CSV table of C-alpha atoms in Angstrom, one decimal:
chain,number,residue,atom,x,y,z
B,1,UNK,CA,94.8,101.6,81.2
B,2,UNK,CA,93.4,103.8,83.9
B,3,UNK,CA,96.9,104.8,85.0
B,4,UNK,CA,97.6,105.9,81.5
B,5,UNK,CA,95.3,108.9,82.0
B,6,UNK,CA,97.6,110.1,84.8
B,7,UNK,CA,100.5,109.9,82.1
B,8,UNK,CA,98.6,111.8,79.5
B,9,UNK,CA,98.1,114.7,81.9
B,10,UNK,CA,101.6,114.8,83.2
B,11,UNK,CA,103.8,113.3,80.6
B,12,UNK,CA,104.5,116.6,78.6
B,13,UNK,CA,105.4,118.8,81.5
B,14,UNK,CA,107.3,116.0,83.2
B,15,UNK,CA,109.4,115.3,80.2
B,16,UNK,CA,110.2,118.9,79.5
B,17,UNK,CA,111.2,119.4,83.1
B,18,UNK,CA,113.2,116.1,83.5
B,19,UNK,CA,114.5,115.5,79.9
B,20,UNK,CA,118.1,116.2,80.6
B,21,UNK,CA,118.4,114.3,83.9
B,22,UNK,CA,116.5,111.4,82.3
B,23,UNK,CA,118.8,111.3,79.3
B,24,UNK,CA,122.0,111.3,81.4
B,25,UNK,CA,120.6,108.6,83.8
B,26,UNK,CA,119.3,106.0,81.6
B,27,UNK,CA,121.7,103.5,79.9
B,28,UNK,CA,122.9,104.4,76.4
B,29,UNK,CA,120.8,101.7,75.0
B,30,UNK,CA,117.6,103.4,76.1
B,31,UNK,CA,118.6,107.0,75.1
B,32,UNK,CA,117.4,106.9,71.7
B,33,UNK,CA,114.0,105.8,73.0
B,34,UNK,CA,114.1,108.8,75.5
B,35,UNK,CA,115.0,111.1,72.7
B,36,UNK,CA,112.1,109.9,70.6
B,37,UNK,CA,109.7,111.0,73.4
B,38,UNK,CA,111.3,114.4,73.8
B,39,UNK,CA,108.7,117.1,72.8
B,40,UNK,CA,105.9,114.7,72.9
B,41,UNK,CA,102.6,116.5,73.5
B,42,UNK,CA,99.7,115.1,75.7
B,43,UNK,CA,97.6,114.9,72.6
B,44,UNK,CA,100.2,112.5,71.0
B,45,UNK,CA,100.1,110.2,74.1
B,46,UNK,CA,96.2,110.3,74.1
B,47,UNK,CA,95.9,108.3,70.8
B,48,UNK,CA,97.7,105.2,71.8
B,49,UNK,CA,95.9,105.2,75.0
B,50,UNK,CA,92.6,105.7,73.1
B,51,UNK,CA,93.4,102.7,70.9
B,52,UNK,CA,94.2,100.6,74.0
B,53,UNK,CA,90.7,101.5,75.4
B,54,UNK,CA,89.1,100.6,71.9
B,55,UNK,CA,90.7,97.1,72.2
B,56,UNK,CA,89.5,96.7,75.7
B,57,UNK,CA,85.6,97.1,74.8
B,58,UNK,CA,85.3,94.0,72.8
B,59,UNK,CA,87.6,92.0,75.1
B,60,UNK,CA,85.5,93.1,78.0
B,61,UNK,CA,82.3,92.3,76.2
B,62,UNK,CA,83.6,88.8,75.1
B,63,UNK,CA,84.4,88.1,78.9
B,64,UNK,CA,81.3,89.5,80.3
B,65,UNK,CA,78.7,88.3,77.9
B,66,UNK,CA,80.4,85.1,76.3
B,67,UNK,CA,82.7,83.8,79.0
B,68,UNK,CA,85.6,84.0,76.6
B,69,UNK,CA,88.4,85.4,78.8
B,70,UNK,CA,91.6,85.1,76.6
B,71,UNK,CA,92.0,88.7,75.6
B,72,UNK,CA,90.5,90.2,78.7
B,73,UNK,CA,92.8,88.3,81.0
B,74,UNK,CA,95.7,88.8,78.6
B,75,UNK,CA,95.2,92.6,78.5
B,76,UNK,CA,94.8,92.8,82.2
B,77,UNK,CA,97.9,90.7,82.7
B,78,UNK,CA,99.9,92.9,80.6
B,79,UNK,CA,98.4,96.0,82.7
B,80,UNK,CA,99.5,94.3,85.8
B,81,UNK,CA,103.0,93.8,84.6
B,82,UNK,CA,103.0,97.4,83.4
B,83,UNK,CA,102.5,98.5,87.0
B,84,UNK,CA,106.0,97.1,87.8
B,85,UNK,CA,107.5,99.1,84.8
B,86,UNK,CA,106.3,102.3,86.4
B,87,UNK,CA,107.6,101.2,89.8
B,88,UNK,CA,110.9,100.2,88.4
B,89,UNK,CA,111.3,103.4,86.6
B,90,UNK,CA,110.6,105.5,89.6
B,91,UNK,CA,113.0,103.4,91.7
B,92,UNK,CA,115.8,103.5,89.0
B,93,UNK,CA,115.5,107.3,88.5
B,94,UNK,CA,114.9,107.9,92.2
B,95,UNK,CA,112.0,110.3,91.4
B,96,UNK,CA,108.3,110.4,90.4
B,97,UNK,CA,107.5,109.2,87.0
B,98,UNK,CA,104.2,109.7,85.2
B,99,UNK,CA,101.8,106.9,85.9
B,100,UNK,CA,103.5,105.6,89.1
B,101,UNK,CA,100.9,106.8,91.5
B,102,UNK,CA,97.7,105.4,89.8
B,103,UNK,CA,99.6,102.4,88.8
B,104,UNK,CA,100.2,101.7,92.5
B,105,UNK,CA,97.0,103.0,94.0
B,106,UNK,CA,94.5,102.1,91.2
B,107,UNK,CA,95.8,99.5,88.7
B,108,UNK,CA,97.6,97.2,91.3
B,109,UNK,CA,94.6,96.8,93.6
B,110,UNK,CA,92.2,96.4,90.7
B,111,UNK,CA,94.3,93.7,89.1
B,112,UNK,CA,94.9,91.8,92.2
B,113,UNK,CA,91.1,91.8,93.0
B,114,UNK,CA,90.1,91.0,89.4
B,115,UNK,CA,92.3,88.1,89.2
B,116,UNK,CA,91.2,86.8,92.7
B,117,UNK,CA,87.5,87.1,91.7
B,118,UNK,CA,87.9,85.4,88.3
B,119,UNK,CA,89.8,82.4,90.1
B,120,UNK,CA,87.5,82.4,93.0
B,121,UNK,CA,84.4,82.1,90.7
B,122,UNK,CA,86.0,79.4,88.6
B,123,UNK,CA,86.0,81.6,85.4
B,124,UNK,CA,89.8,81.0,85.2
B,125,UNK,CA,92.3,79.1,87.0
B,126,UNK,CA,96.1,80.0,87.7
B,127,UNK,CA,97.2,78.2,84.6
B,128,UNK,CA,95.0,80.5,82.5
B,129,UNK,CA,96.9,83.6,83.7
B,130,UNK,CA,100.0,82.4,82.0
B,131,UNK,CA,98.3,80.9,79.0
B,132,UNK,CA,96.4,84.1,78.3
B,133,UNK,CA,99.3,86.4,78.7
B,134,UNK,CA,100.5,86.1,75.0
B,135,UNK,CA,97.2,87.4,73.8
B,136,UNK,CA,97.7,90.6,75.8
B,137,UNK,CA,101.1,91.1,74.3
B,138,UNK,CA,99.4,92.4,71.1
B,139,UNK,CA,99.0,95.5,73.1
B,140,UNK,CA,102.6,96.4,72.7
B,141,UNK,CA,102.8,96.7,68.8
B,142,UNK,CA,99.5,98.4,68.7
B,143,UNK,CA,100.5,101.1,71.3
B,144,UNK,CA,103.9,101.6,69.6
B,145,UNK,CA,102.2,101.9,66.3
B,146,UNK,CA,99.7,104.4,68.0
B,147,UNK,CA,102.7,106.6,69.1
B,148,UNK,CA,103.9,106.7,65.6
B,149,UNK,CA,100.4,107.4,64.1
B,150,UNK,CA,99.9,110.2,66.6
B,151,UNK,CA,103.0,112.0,65.5
B,152,UNK,CA,101.9,111.9,61.9
B,153,UNK,CA,98.2,112.6,62.6
B,154,UNK,CA,99.0,115.4,65.1
B,155,UNK,CA,102.2,117.2,63.9
B,156,UNK,CA,103.9,119.2,66.7
B,157,UNK,CA,101.6,122.0,67.2
């Protein structure tokens, strides 16, 4: 989630600057998705990130105070996998993409250390990482809904 803040700051100007190159580089099956993000404002991007943050609060509380790790681990597994999405985008496009720096410098080391500590302490095991991943997948529809809601809540201003 932390690397999403880099995206909020840069996504609008990056998209405006790179839209044409991006549209002609990605496969046709992704072009409609790229077009839907054209003209996105930073404020539009902040709403789904805020929703993500709101979900992390009870997940973290359940893990820290009640030793219930399903959502905490699941959400963090999704964030770790999302690091590779940013990296893959940058490699595929052969250019900087918003979020890649903090994904690699902050989120990747945080995730590796988090899972190392959870496993080392006995709070979870390797099997739990895979078992809890589906719980984290609820982030996807919520974030997509957040993007749609942001466009309605904050019309292009």
